[in-house]
Amino acid sequence: MAELLAAEMPAAFAGMPADLDLAVAAGAEDRTTGTVERVTGRPPHDFRTVAAGEAGGGGGAQALAAGACGPSGAGAAG
């Protein structure tokens, strides 16, 4: 990825976003706080659970609308 980015920005900086992507993929941002539960009264759900429920018609949209999205994918709720 760094090689692709180097075509768009100075090579000295191209490695940084590539390293950040690798860190995120390795779980660096997989965390939750108690905010979702305090605000909605419901525990957070990971993105995969919400997406699977939506794909199967199992109410994922309601969970997402309630702000119940946590780690294990994109969009950890604060």
C-alpha positions as CSV (number, residue, x, y, z in Angstrom):
1,M,0.0,0.0,0.0
2,A,2.8,2.4,0.8
3,E,4.0,2.1,-2.8
4,L,0.5,3.2,-4.1
5,L,0.4,6.1,-1.7
6,A,3.9,7.2,-2.6
7,A,2.6,8.1,-6.1
8,E,0.3,10.6,-4.4
9,M,2.4,12.0,-1.6
10,P,6.1,12.3,-0.6
11,A,7.5,8.8,0.0
12,A,8.6,9.8,3.6
13,F,4.9,10.2,4.5
14,A,3.4,7.3,2.5
15,G,4.3,4.7,5.0
16,M,2.4,6.3,7.9
17,P,-1.2,5.8,6.6
18,A,-0.2,2.3,5.5
19,D,1.0,1.5,9.0
20,L,-2.2,3.0,10.5
21,D,-4.3,0.7,8.2
22,L,-2.3,-2.3,9.4
23,A,-2.7,-1.3,13.0
24,V,-6.4,-0.9,12.7
25,A,-6.7,-4.3,10.9
26,A,-4.8,-5.8,13.8
27,G,-7.4,-4.5,16.3
28,A,-5.8,-1.3,17.5
29,E,-9.2,0.4,17.4
30,D,-11.3,-2.5,18.7
31,R,-12.7,-1.0,21.9
32,T,-15.9,0.2,23.4
33,T,-17.0,2.5,26.2
34,G,-20.2,2.6,28.1
35,T,-21.6,5.5,26.1
36,V,-24.0,3.5,23.9
37,E,-25.5,1.7,26.8
38,R,-25.8,4.9,28.8
39,V,-27.5,6.8,25.9
40,T,-29.7,4.0,24.5
41,G,-30.1,1.7,27.5
42,R,-28.9,-1.2,25.3
43,P,-25.5,-2.8,25.1
44,P,-23.5,-2.1,21.9
45,H,-23.3,-4.7,19.2
46,D,-20.4,-5.3,16.8
47,F,-20.8,-4.2,13.2
48,R,-20.9,-7.8,11.9
49,T,-23.9,-8.6,14.2
50,V,-25.8,-5.6,13.0
51,A,-24.9,-6.3,9.3
52,A,-25.8,-9.9,9.6
53,G,-29.2,-9.1,11.1
54,E,-29.9,-6.6,8.4
55,A,-28.9,-9.0,5.6
56,G,-31.1,-11.7,7.1
57,G,-34.0,-9.3,7.9
58,G,-33.4,-9.8,11.6
59,G,-33.7,-6.2,12.8
60,G,-30.2,-5.0,12.3
61,A,-31.6,-1.6,11.1
62,Q,-33.3,-1.1,14.4
63,A,-30.1,-1.9,16.3
64,L,-28.1,0.5,14.1
65,A,-30.7,3.2,14.5
66,A,-30.5,2.8,18.2
67,G,-26.7,3.5,18.0
68,A,-25.8,0.0,19.0
69,C,-22.6,-0.4,17.0
70,G,-19.3,-1.4,18.7
71,P,-16.0,-2.9,17.7
72,S,-15.2,-5.9,15.5
73,G,-15.5,-4.0,12.3
74,A,-15.9,-0.4,11.4
75,G,-17.5,2.2,13.7
76,A,-16.9,1.5,17.3
77,A,-19.4,3.5,19.3
78,G,-18.1,5.9,21.8
